[in-house]
Coordinates of C-alpha atoms in Angstrom, one line a residue:
Chain L
M1 CA 0.0 -0.1 0.0
E2 CA 1.1 3.5 -1.0
P3 CA 2.0 5.8 2.1
R4 CA 0.3 8.8 -0.1
V5 CA -2.2 8.6 -3.2
K6 CA -3.0 11.5 -5.5
G7 CA -5.2 11.6 -8.2
R8 CA -8.5 12.6 -9.9
V9 CA -11.8 12.3 -7.9
I10 CA -15.2 10.4 -9.1
L11 CA -18.1 11.5 -7.5
F12 CA -21.0 9.6 -6.0
G13 CA -23.8 10.3 -3.7
D14 CA -25.5 8.7 -0.4
N15 CA -26.2 5.2 -0.2
I16 CA -24.2 3.6 -3.1
N17 CA -25.1 0.1 -2.7
T18 CA -23.4 -3.2 -3.9
D19 CA -26.2 -4.0 -6.6
V20 CA -25.0 -0.7 -8.1
I21 CA -21.4 -1.3 -8.0
I22 CA -21.6 -4.9 -9.3
H23 CA -25.0 -6.8 -10.2
A24 CA -24.9 -10.4 -8.7
R25 CA -25.0 -11.6 -12.5
H26 CA -21.3 -10.6 -12.9
L27 CA -20.2 -12.5 -9.6
R28 CA -19.0 -15.5 -11.9
T29 CA -15.2 -14.6 -11.5
I30 CA -12.9 -13.5 -8.4
D31 CA -10.5 -11.6 -11.1
P32 CA -10.7 -7.9 -10.0
A33 CA -9.7 -7.0 -13.6
E34 CA -12.5 -9.1 -15.0
L35 CA -15.2 -7.8 -12.4
A36 CA -13.9 -4.5 -13.4
E37 CA -15.7 -4.4 -16.8
H38 CA -19.0 -4.4 -15.1
A39 CA -18.4 -2.0 -12.3
F40 CA -21.5 0.5 -12.0
E41 CA -22.8 -1.0 -15.2
V42 CA -26.5 -0.3 -14.0
L43 CA -25.9 3.3 -14.0
G44 CA -25.2 3.2 -17.7
D45 CA -22.9 1.2 -20.3
E46 CA -20.2 3.8 -20.2
Y47 CA -19.5 3.6 -16.6
P48 CA -16.9 0.7 -16.5
Q49 CA -14.8 2.9 -18.9
K50 CA -15.6 6.1 -17.3
L51 CA -14.3 4.9 -14.0
R52 CA -10.9 4.1 -15.2
Q53 CA -10.3 7.7 -16.0
F54 CA -10.2 8.4 -12.4
D55 CA -7.9 7.5 -9.3
I56 CA -10.1 8.0 -6.0
L57 CA -13.8 7.7 -5.7
V58 CA -15.3 10.1 -3.2
A59 CA -19.0 9.3 -1.9
G60 CA -21.3 10.4 0.7
E61 CA -22.9 8.2 3.4
N62 CA -23.2 4.4 3.8
F63 CA -21.1 3.7 0.8
G64 CA -21.3 0.0 -0.3
C65 CA -24.5 -0.8 1.7
G66 CA -26.4 -3.9 0.7
S67 CA -24.9 -7.5 0.0
A68 CA -21.7 -8.8 1.5
R69 CA -20.2 -9.6 -1.7
E70 CA -16.5 -8.9 -1.7
Q71 CA -16.4 -8.1 -5.5
A72 CA -18.1 -4.6 -4.8
A73 CA -14.5 -3.7 -3.5
S74 CA -12.3 -5.8 -5.6
C75 CA -13.9 -4.6 -8.9
L76 CA -13.0 -1.0 -8.0
V77 CA -9.4 -2.6 -7.2
G78 CA -9.5 -3.9 -11.1
A79 CA -10.6 -0.7 -12.4
G80 CA -7.5 0.7 -11.0
L81 CA -9.1 3.2 -8.4
K82 CA -6.3 3.6 -5.4
A83 CA -8.9 4.7 -2.6
V84 CA -12.3 5.4 -1.6
V85 CA -13.1 8.3 0.4
A86 CA -16.7 8.3 1.9
S87 CA -18.6 10.2 4.7
S88 CA -19.4 6.7 6.1
F89 CA -19.3 2.9 4.9
A90 CA -21.3 0.0 5.3
R91 CA -19.7 -2.6 7.5
T92 CA -19.5 -5.3 5.0
F93 CA -18.1 -3.1 2.5
F94 CA -15.6 -1.8 4.9
R95 CA -14.2 -5.2 5.6
N96 CA -14.4 -6.3 2.2
A97 CA -12.2 -3.2 1.3
I98 CA -9.6 -3.9 3.9
N99 CA -9.5 -7.7 2.8
T100 CA -8.9 -6.8 -0.9
G101 CA -6.3 -4.3 -0.3
L102 CA -8.5 -1.1 -1.3
P103 CA -7.6 1.8 1.0
I104 CA -10.5 3.3 2.5
V105 CA -10.9 6.7 4.2
E106 CA -13.9 7.9 6.3
C107 CA -14.1 11.7 6.1
P108 CA -17.2 13.3 6.2
P109 CA -16.0 16.8 5.2
V110 CA -14.5 15.4 1.7
R111 CA -17.8 15.0 -0.1
G112 CA -18.8 18.6 -0.1
A113 CA -15.4 19.8 -1.1
V114 CA -14.6 18.3 -4.2
Q115 CA -16.0 18.3 -7.7
E116 CA -15.8 15.6 -10.2
G117 CA -12.3 15.4 -11.7
E118 CA -10.6 17.6 -9.6
E119 CA -7.5 16.3 -7.7
V120 CA -7.1 15.4 -4.1
E121 CA -4.3 13.8 -2.2
I122 CA -4.6 11.3 0.8
D123 CA -1.7 11.0 3.2
F124 CA -2.1 7.8 5.1
A125 CA 0.5 8.4 7.8
R126 CA -0.7 11.9 8.7
G127 CA -4.3 11.0 8.1
T128 CA -5.3 14.0 6.1
V129 CA -7.1 14.4 2.7
T130 CA -6.1 17.6 0.7
T131 CA -8.8 19.0 -1.3
P132 CA -9.1 22.3 -3.6
K133 CA -11.2 23.7 -0.5
G134 CA -8.6 22.5 2.3
T135 CA -7.3 19.8 4.2
F136 CA -9.2 17.6 6.4
T137 CA -8.2 14.7 8.9
F138 CA -9.3 11.4 9.4
P139 CA -8.6 8.9 12.3
G140 CA -6.4 5.8 11.2
L141 CA -7.5 2.4 11.3
P142 CA -6.6 0.2 14.1
P143 CA -3.0 -0.9 13.9
S144 CA -4.1 -4.6 13.7
V145 CA -6.4 -3.9 10.6
M146 CA -4.0 -1.4 9.2
E147 CA -1.5 -4.6 9.0
I148 CA -3.9 -6.4 6.7
L149 CA -4.3 -3.5 4.4
A150 CA -0.5 -2.6 4.2
V151 CA 0.4 -6.1 3.0
G152 CA -2.4 -5.7 0.3
G153 CA -5.3 -7.7 1.9
L154 CA -6.3 -10.8 3.5
V155 CA -4.8 -13.4 1.3
P156 CA -1.2 -11.8 1.1
Y157 CA -1.9 -11.3 5.1
L158 CA -2.5 -15.4 5.5
K159 CA 0.3 -16.1 3.1
R160 CA 2.7 -14.5 5.5
K161 CA 1.4 -15.6 8.8
F162 CA 1.3 -19.2 7.8
A163 CA 4.9 -18.7 6.2
T164 CA 6.4 -17.4 9.3
A165 CA 4.3 -19.1 12.1
G166 CA 2.5 -22.1 10.7
A167 CA -0.9 -22.4 11.9
P168 CA -2.1 -20.3 14.9
P169 CA -2.3 -22.3 18.3
P170 CA -5.8 -23.8 18.9
R171 CA -8.1 -21.9 21.3
A172 CA -7.8 -23.1 24.8
G173 CA -10.8 -24.8 25.9
Chain I
M1 CA -22.3 -1.7 34.0
G2 CA -24.0 -4.8 32.4
M3 CA -23.6 -5.9 28.8
T4 CA -25.9 -6.1 26.0
L5 CA -26.4 -9.3 24.1
A6 CA -23.8 -8.4 21.3
Q7 CA -21.2 -7.6 24.2
K8 CA -22.0 -10.9 25.9
V9 CA -21.4 -12.8 22.6
L10 CA -18.2 -11.3 21.8
A11 CA -17.1 -11.5 25.4
Q12 CA -17.5 -15.1 25.6
T13 CA -16.2 -16.0 22.0
S14 CA -13.0 -14.0 22.7
G15 CA -12.3 -15.5 26.1
K16 CA -12.8 -12.2 28.2
P17 CA -15.0 -11.6 31.2
T18 CA -16.4 -8.2 29.8
V19 CA -15.7 -6.2 26.5
L20 CA -16.9 -2.6 25.5
P21 CA -18.5 -1.2 22.9
G22 CA -15.8 0.2 20.5
E23 CA -13.1 -2.4 21.8
I24 CA -11.6 -4.7 18.9
V25 CA -11.4 -8.3 19.8
D26 CA -10.1 -11.5 18.3
A27 CA -13.3 -13.6 18.6
Y28 CA -13.7 -17.4 17.5
P29 CA -17.0 -17.8 15.5
D30 CA -19.3 -20.9 16.6
L31 CA -20.2 -21.4 13.1
V32 CA -19.0 -20.1 9.5
M33 CA -21.7 -20.5 6.9
S34 CA -21.0 -20.1 3.4
H35 CA -23.4 -20.6 0.4
L36 CA -22.6 -20.5 -3.3
A37 CA -19.7 -18.0 -2.6
S38 CA -17.9 -21.2 -1.1
W39 CA -16.1 -22.0 -4.1
R40 CA -14.8 -18.5 -4.1
S41 CA -13.4 -19.1 -0.4
I42 CA -11.9 -22.3 -1.8
R43 CA -10.3 -20.7 -4.8
Q44 CA -8.6 -18.1 -2.1
L45 CA -7.7 -21.1 0.1
E46 CA -5.7 -22.5 -2.7
Q47 CA -4.1 -19.3 -3.2
V48 CA -3.1 -19.3 0.4
G49 CA -1.7 -22.7 0.0
V50 CA -2.7 -24.0 3.3
D51 CA -5.2 -26.9 3.4
R52 CA -5.6 -27.7 7.2
L53 CA -8.7 -26.2 8.7
Y54 CA -9.1 -24.9 12.2
D55 CA -12.3 -26.8 13.0
L56 CA -14.6 -28.8 10.5
N57 CA -17.5 -28.7 13.1
R58 CA -17.5 -25.0 12.8
I59 CA -18.2 -25.0 9.2
A60 CA -21.6 -25.0 7.3
V61 CA -21.9 -24.9 3.5
V62 CA -25.2 -24.7 1.9
L63 CA -25.7 -24.2 -1.8
D64 CA -28.2 -21.6 -2.2
H65 CA -28.3 -18.5 -4.5
R66 CA -28.1 -20.6 -7.8
S67 CA -29.9 -23.7 -7.6
P68 CA -30.2 -26.0 -9.3
A69 CA -27.0 -25.1 -11.6
R70 CA -28.4 -22.7 -14.3
T71 CA -25.3 -22.9 -16.6
P72 CA -22.2 -25.5 -16.9
E73 CA -20.4 -22.7 -14.8
D74 CA -22.8 -23.0 -12.0
A75 CA -22.4 -26.8 -12.1
G76 CA -18.6 -26.5 -11.7
H77 CA -18.9 -24.3 -9.1
H78 CA -21.1 -26.7 -7.3
Q79 CA -18.8 -29.6 -8.2
L80 CA -15.9 -27.8 -6.6
I81 CA -17.6 -27.1 -3.6
R82 CA -18.8 -30.8 -3.4
E83 CA -15.5 -32.2 -3.8
F84 CA -14.1 -29.7 -1.1
V85 CA -16.8 -31.0 1.3
K86 CA -16.3 -34.5 0.9
R87 CA -12.5 -34.5 0.9
H88 CA -12.4 -32.5 4.3
G89 CA -15.4 -34.3 5.6
I90 CA -17.4 -31.1 6.5
P91 CA -20.2 -32.4 8.4
V92 CA -22.7 -29.8 7.9
Y93 CA -23.6 -29.5 4.5
Y94 CA -26.9 -29.2 2.4
D95 CA -27.2 -29.4 -1.1
V96 CA -29.1 -27.4 -3.9
H97 CA -32.3 -28.9 -3.1
E98 CA -32.5 -27.7 0.7
G99 CA -33.6 -23.9 0.3
I100 CA -32.0 -20.9 1.7
A101 CA -29.1 -21.3 3.9
H102 CA -30.4 -19.0 6.8
L103 CA -33.6 -21.0 7.1
V104 CA -32.3 -24.5 6.8
L105 CA -29.6 -23.9 9.5
M106 CA -32.3 -22.6 11.7
E107 CA -34.6 -25.2 11.1
R108 CA -32.1 -28.1 11.4
G109 CA -30.9 -26.6 15.1
H110 CA -27.3 -25.6 14.0
V111 CA -28.1 -22.0 15.1
L112 CA -28.4 -21.7 19.0
P113 CA -28.7 -18.7 21.4
G114 CA -25.5 -17.1 22.3
M115 CA -23.6 -18.3 19.3
L116 CA -21.4 -16.0 16.9
I117 CA -22.1 -16.9 13.4
L118 CA -20.5 -15.4 10.3
G119 CA -22.0 -16.0 6.8
T120 CA -21.1 -14.9 3.1
D121 CA -24.5 -13.2 3.0
S122 CA -25.4 -9.8 4.7
H123 CA -28.8 -11.1 5.9
S124 CA -26.9 -13.4 8.3
T125 CA -28.3 -11.0 11.0
I126 CA -31.4 -13.2 10.8
Y127 CA -29.8 -15.5 13.2
G128 CA -30.5 -13.2 16.1
A129 CA -34.2 -14.5 15.8
L130 CA -32.9 -17.4 17.8
G131 CA -30.8 -15.1 20.1
A132 CA -27.3 -15.6 18.0
F133 CA -25.0 -12.8 16.7
G134 CA -25.2 -13.2 13.1
T135 CA -23.2 -11.1 10.7
G136 CA -22.1 -11.2 7.2
V137 CA -18.5 -11.3 5.6
G138 CA -17.0 -11.5 2.2
F139 CA -15.8 -14.8 1.1
T140 CA -11.9 -14.2 1.6
E141 CA -12.9 -13.6 5.3
V142 CA -14.6 -17.1 5.3
T143 CA -11.2 -18.6 3.9
S144 CA -9.4 -16.9 6.9
V145 CA -11.7 -18.1 9.5
W146 CA -11.8 -21.9 7.7
L147 CA -7.7 -21.4 8.4
T148 CA -7.2 -19.8 11.6
G149 CA -10.8 -20.0 13.7
C150 CA -10.5 -16.4 14.4
V151 CA -11.6 -13.1 13.2
W152 CA -11.2 -9.4 14.5
M153 CA -14.5 -7.6 15.3
K154 CA -15.2 -4.4 16.7
V155 CA -17.7 -4.6 19.6
P156 CA -20.9 -2.7 18.4
E157 CA -22.8 0.0 20.4
S158 CA -26.4 -1.2 20.7
V159 CA -29.9 0.2 19.8
R160 CA -32.7 -0.8 21.9
V161 CA -36.2 -1.2 20.1
V162 CA -39.1 -1.4 22.2
I163 CA -42.2 -2.5 20.4
T164 CA -45.8 -2.3 22.2
G165 CA -48.9 -2.6 21.4
R166 CA -50.5 -5.3 18.9
F167 CA -50.5 -5.7 15.1
P168 CA -54.1 -4.2 13.7
P169 CA -55.6 -6.6 11.1
A170 CA -53.3 -7.2 7.8
V171 CA -50.4 -5.5 9.6
F172 CA -47.4 -8.0 9.9
G173 CA -43.9 -7.7 11.2
K174 CA -42.7 -6.7 7.6
D175 CA -44.7 -3.7 7.9
L176 CA -43.4 -2.9 11.2
M177 CA -39.9 -3.2 10.0
L178 CA -40.4 -1.1 6.7
A179 CA -41.9 1.6 8.8
L180 CA -38.8 1.5 11.1
I181 CA -36.5 1.3 8.2
G182 CA -38.2 4.5 6.5
Q183 CA -38.0 6.5 10.0
L184 CA -34.4 5.6 11.0
T185 CA -33.0 5.6 7.2
A186 CA -30.7 2.9 5.5
N187 CA -28.0 4.2 7.5
G188 CA -29.8 4.4 11.0
C189 CA -28.0 1.6 12.7
T190 CA -24.9 1.4 10.7
Y191 CA -22.0 -0.7 12.7
K192 CA -24.7 -1.2 15.4
S193 CA -26.2 -4.1 17.4
V194 CA -30.4 -4.0 17.2
E195 CA -32.1 -5.5 20.2
F196 CA -35.9 -6.2 19.6
T197 CA -37.9 -6.1 22.9
G198 CA -41.4 -5.2 24.4
D199 CA -44.6 -6.8 25.0
L200 CA -45.3 -7.3 21.4
V201 CA -41.9 -9.2 20.7
A202 CA -42.5 -11.5 23.9
N203 CA -45.4 -13.2 22.2
L204 CA -43.9 -13.2 18.6
S205 CA -43.3 -16.4 16.4
I206 CA -39.8 -17.1 15.4
S207 CA -41.0 -16.7 11.9
E208 CA -41.8 -13.1 12.5
R209 CA -38.7 -12.7 14.5
M210 CA -36.8 -13.9 11.6
T211 CA -38.2 -11.2 9.4
F212 CA -37.3 -8.5 12.0
C213 CA -33.6 -9.9 12.3
N214 CA -33.5 -10.1 8.6
L215 CA -34.7 -6.6 7.7
A216 CA -32.5 -5.0 10.6
M217 CA -29.7 -5.3 8.0
E218 CA -31.4 -2.7 6.0
L219 CA -31.0 -0.2 8.6
G220 CA -27.2 -0.9 8.3
A221 CA -26.9 -3.1 11.5
K222 CA -23.8 -5.5 12.3
C223 CA -26.4 -7.7 13.9
A224 CA -29.7 -7.8 15.6
F225 CA -31.4 -9.9 18.3
V226 CA -34.5 -10.9 19.8
P227 CA -33.5 -12.3 23.1
A228 CA -33.9 -16.0 23.6
D229 CA -37.2 -16.8 25.6
A230 CA -39.7 -19.7 26.0
V231 CA -40.8 -19.1 22.5
T232 CA -37.2 -19.6 21.3
E233 CA -36.9 -22.9 23.4
A234 CA -40.2 -24.2 22.1
Y235 CA -39.0 -23.9 18.6
L236 CA -35.4 -25.3 19.3
A237 CA -37.3 -28.3 21.1
G238 CA -36.3 -31.5 19.1
R239 CA -34.1 -29.4 16.7
A240 CA -31.1 -28.2 18.8
K241 CA -28.0 -30.1 17.7
R242 CA -26.5 -29.4 21.3
P243 CA -27.4 -27.9 24.8
Y244 CA -27.6 -24.3 25.0
E245 CA -28.3 -21.5 27.4
L246 CA -30.8 -18.7 27.2
L247 CA -28.5 -15.7 26.8
R248 CA -30.2 -12.4 27.9
P249 CA -28.8 -8.7 28.1
D250 CA -28.2 -7.3 31.5
P251 CA -30.9 -5.0 33.1
D252 CA -28.2 -2.3 33.2
A253 CA -26.6 -2.7 29.7
P254 CA -25.5 0.3 27.8
Y255 CA -27.8 1.5 24.9
A256 CA -26.7 4.1 22.4
R257 CA -30.2 4.9 21.5
Q258 CA -33.8 3.5 22.3
V259 CA -36.5 3.5 19.8
T260 CA -40.2 2.9 20.8
V261 CA -42.6 1.7 18.3
D262 CA -46.4 1.2 18.9
A263 CA -47.5 -1.6 16.7
S264 CA -51.1 -0.8 17.1
A265 CA -50.7 2.6 15.1
L266 CA -49.2 1.0 12.2
T267 CA -50.7 0.3 8.6
P268 CA -49.8 -1.7 5.8
M269 CA -46.3 -0.4 4.4
V270 CA -44.8 -0.7 1.1
S271 CA -40.9 0.2 0.2
C272 CA -40.7 2.1 -3.2
P273 CA -37.7 2.0 -5.6
H274 CA -35.0 2.1 -5.2
Q275 CA -34.4 2.1 -1.4
V276 CA -35.7 0.1 1.5
D277 CA -35.8 3.2 3.3
N278 CA -38.2 4.8 0.9
A279 CA -41.0 3.4 2.8
K280 CA -44.7 4.6 2.5
P281 CA -47.9 3.8 3.7
I282 CA -50.1 1.4 1.5
T283 CA -52.4 4.4 0.7
A284 CA -49.8 6.4 -0.8
V285 CA -49.0 3.9 -3.4
Q286 CA -52.1 1.9 -4.0
G287 CA -53.2 1.5 -7.9
T288 CA -49.5 1.1 -9.1
R289 CA -49.8 -1.2 -11.7
I290 CA -47.3 -4.4 -11.4
H291 CA -46.3 -7.1 -13.7
Q292 CA -45.0 -9.6 -11.5
A293 CA -45.4 -10.4 -7.8
F294 CA -42.7 -12.5 -6.0
L295 CA -43.5 -14.3 -2.8
G296 CA -40.1 -15.4 -1.7
S297 CA -36.4 -14.7 -0.1
C298 CA -35.3 -15.4 3.5
A299 CA -37.2 -12.4 4.7
N300 CA -40.9 -13.5 3.9
A301 CA -41.1 -17.0 2.4
K302 CA -41.5 -19.1 5.6
Y303 CA -44.5 -21.2 6.2
E304 CA -46.5 -18.5 7.9
D305 CA -45.9 -16.1 5.2
L306 CA -47.3 -18.8 2.6
E307 CA -50.3 -19.6 4.9
V308 CA -51.2 -15.7 5.0
A309 CA -50.9 -15.4 1.1
A310 CA -52.9 -18.6 0.5
G311 CA -55.5 -17.5 3.0
I312 CA -56.2 -14.3 0.9
L313 CA -56.0 -16.3 -2.5
K314 CA -58.2 -19.0 -1.4
G315 CA -61.0 -19.0 -4.2
R316 CA -59.6 -16.0 -5.9
R317 CA -57.6 -15.7 -9.2
V318 CA -54.2 -14.1 -9.9
H319 CA -54.8 -11.1 -12.0
P320 CA -54.4 -12.1 -15.8
D321 CA -51.6 -9.3 -16.4
V322 CA -49.6 -10.4 -13.2
R323 CA -47.0 -13.4 -12.9
L324 CA -47.1 -14.6 -9.4
I325 CA -43.9 -16.5 -8.6
V326 CA -44.0 -18.5 -5.3
T327 CA -40.5 -19.7 -3.9
P328 CA -40.7 -21.4 -0.6
G329 CA -37.8 -20.6 1.5
S330 CA -36.7 -24.3 2.6
R331 CA -37.8 -27.9 1.7
E332 CA -39.2 -28.0 5.3
I333 CA -41.5 -25.0 4.4
Y334 CA -42.3 -26.4 1.1
L335 CA -43.1 -29.9 2.8
Q336 CA -45.1 -28.2 5.5
A337 CA -47.1 -25.8 2.8
M338 CA -47.9 -29.0 0.7
R339 CA -49.6 -30.8 3.7
S340 CA -51.3 -27.9 4.9
G341 CA -52.8 -27.4 1.4
A342 CA -51.3 -23.8 1.0
L343 CA -49.2 -24.7 -2.1
Q344 CA -52.4 -26.2 -3.8
T345 CA -54.3 -23.1 -2.9
L346 CA -51.7 -20.5 -4.4
V347 CA -51.2 -22.8 -7.8
E348 CA -54.8 -23.1 -8.2
A349 CA -54.9 -19.4 -8.0
G350 CA -52.6 -19.1 -10.8
A351 CA -49.3 -18.9 -9.1
M352 CA -46.1 -20.8 -10.4
L353 CA -44.4 -22.4 -7.7
T354 CA -40.4 -23.1 -7.8
N355 CA -38.1 -24.8 -5.9
P356 CA -37.0 -23.8 -2.7
G357 CA -34.1 -21.3 -2.5
C358 CA -33.3 -17.7 -3.1
G359 CA -34.9 -17.5 -6.4
A360 CA -35.8 -14.2 -8.1
C361 CA -34.6 -12.2 -5.2
A362 CA -30.9 -13.3 -6.1
G363 CA -31.5 -13.1 -9.9
D364 CA -32.0 -16.8 -10.2
G365 CA -34.9 -16.6 -12.5
G366 CA -37.9 -14.4 -12.7
S367 CA -35.9 -11.5 -14.2
L368 CA -37.7 -7.9 -15.1
G369 CA -37.9 -6.5 -18.5
D370 CA -37.5 -3.1 -19.3
G371 CA -40.0 -0.6 -17.5
E372 CA -41.7 -3.6 -15.5
V373 CA -42.6 -3.5 -11.9
C374 CA -42.6 -6.2 -9.4
L375 CA -43.9 -6.4 -6.1
S376 CA -41.9 -8.6 -3.8
T377 CA -41.6 -9.9 -0.2
A378 CA -37.6 -9.6 -0.3
N379 CA -35.7 -7.4 1.5
R380 CA -34.2 -5.3 -1.3
N381 CA -35.4 -3.1 -4.1
F382 CA -32.2 -1.6 -5.3
L383 CA -32.1 -0.4 -9.1
G384 CA -31.8 -3.1 -11.4
R385 CA -31.4 -6.0 -8.9
M386 CA -34.2 -8.0 -10.8
G387 CA -33.3 -7.4 -14.0
S388 CA -33.4 -4.5 -16.4
R389 CA -32.0 -1.2 -15.2
T390 CA -35.5 0.4 -16.2
S391 CA -37.5 -2.0 -14.0
Q392 CA -38.8 -1.0 -10.6
I393 CA -39.0 -3.4 -7.4
Y394 CA -41.4 -2.4 -4.7
L395 CA -41.4 -4.4 -1.2
S396 CA -44.4 -5.7 1.1
S397 CA -45.5 -8.0 3.5
P398 CA -47.1 -11.3 2.0
A399 CA -50.5 -10.2 2.7
T400 CA -50.0 -7.2 0.5
L401 CA -48.4 -9.1 -2.0
A402 CA -51.1 -11.5 -2.4
A403 CA -53.9 -8.6 -2.3
S404 CA -52.0 -7.0 -5.0
A405 CA -51.4 -10.0 -7.3
I406 CA -55.4 -10.3 -7.2
K407 CA -56.1 -6.8 -8.1
G408 CA -53.0 -6.2 -10.6
V409 CA -52.2 -3.3 -8.7
I410 CA -50.5 -2.6 -5.4
A411 CA -53.6 -2.9 -3.2
D412 CA -54.5 -2.7 0.5
P413 CA -54.8 -6.0 2.3
R414 CA -57.1 -4.6 4.8
E415 CA -59.7 -5.3 2.3
F416 CA -59.2 -9.0 2.6
L417 CA -58.0 -9.2 6.2
A418 CA -60.5 -6.8 7.9

């Protein structure tokens, strides 16, 4: 995971649900690049291509609500998005983003501070999002969770864990 | 300070005497359910390159969402899952003929009060109907718990929903939940645990408790509970796979918010496109033309639901311009409704009966064409969910669905159930 990401913003509103992000009929693969070919397709056939022209997705409240489908996060990775900034996230999307290595930032003021196509910069170490209208701070993720995101998601995290420690000790009792 | 149900379950599954809201714990789930998504978890397991699973007795696999296979590709995914289940000797496995994973696992006594259950399905909150902490996760998280037995969880704050009064005629649990979601919004309980309590809940059937806890997901909830009681015990008698305790919240447990609902003041409700919180009283939408009516899903395709619909449709006909699709939630429900005559009544009225499972709710048959309108007893009406991007989904109770299927337009069930 990059310590800083900078790029052009694609903008969405509140309550963007997983059916809109990627429809159930496209869950035939787990390859992020293949999934990205159908991202936001329900909004228009041009959306999967449009998405690729941007770097950071900015949305309002409750982004990723609905299904627990992990592909809602991984299709955004496949589309080349470097991060998602939202006023709030649905909890299943929040976990899925971490597990697929997609950096997420909960920072409510950002949605109102950018226009589509403008540039923003996220500094994960400092916990800041810099927009044309000013710099906003966000609380960092807990260190144990950040560890998963930092290595690129749950599969690489598990690979490392098992390579170094073997299976974790069984629970007592 | 006492603990809520969510705190108690996370304390006992993380080996701690107490936990506080906001705290992050390493919990050991009692059960991990995966449905069709299991094939993806298996592929991720291959990526990790480790094949020794933590505890086979904490794994449940149920093949819903696309059942039976619609394409050779589906069939291949099913094959991969069956082979995996056999090779590891996973004891809790139900194939494509059994129905919706949530309902099957509850009917077969795998879900017990106080358990922590993860599922590859957001509506895993439904397990709270039996006093269990159920919550949805993605498929890689399932792979991780298969391997490590463990998952990080943030202890949620809890919201207490106190329900008083009695349902008026033709008003059901679904109507209450649609009204509540309309009031609190789709973001109203995000990250939170919802506990349902009050006089109405104390006498409520497990079927209606399932509808409550299922729909709580549409408030954004992490989990939802009806605290286990005598009704729970009666349901579990002869089903429970092992002994259990009736876990209850402490009287001095901390709640972030309390919401009171007077059931007596409710009317039939309908959620309008394209968000569940776009809920309106029936009087605001009646007369809206429908092309399809879907009686199915983990929210409302239980035996009681089929009985309510059959009661209204008995001796009547489905409107000639409406396709009524009935998808019983599980094989047990199917058999029960077969014995009672409800299935015959529904088919005589003109319904199309499918195999038990998720059916049209998950896009498995029953697709909508351009501009078509569907009234559904499911839990989501998101844009394009059931087909064309110009189609529309309205959500209602089984009673409103049956009344509407007869009239050909969204109709008030009080005309039939006064």
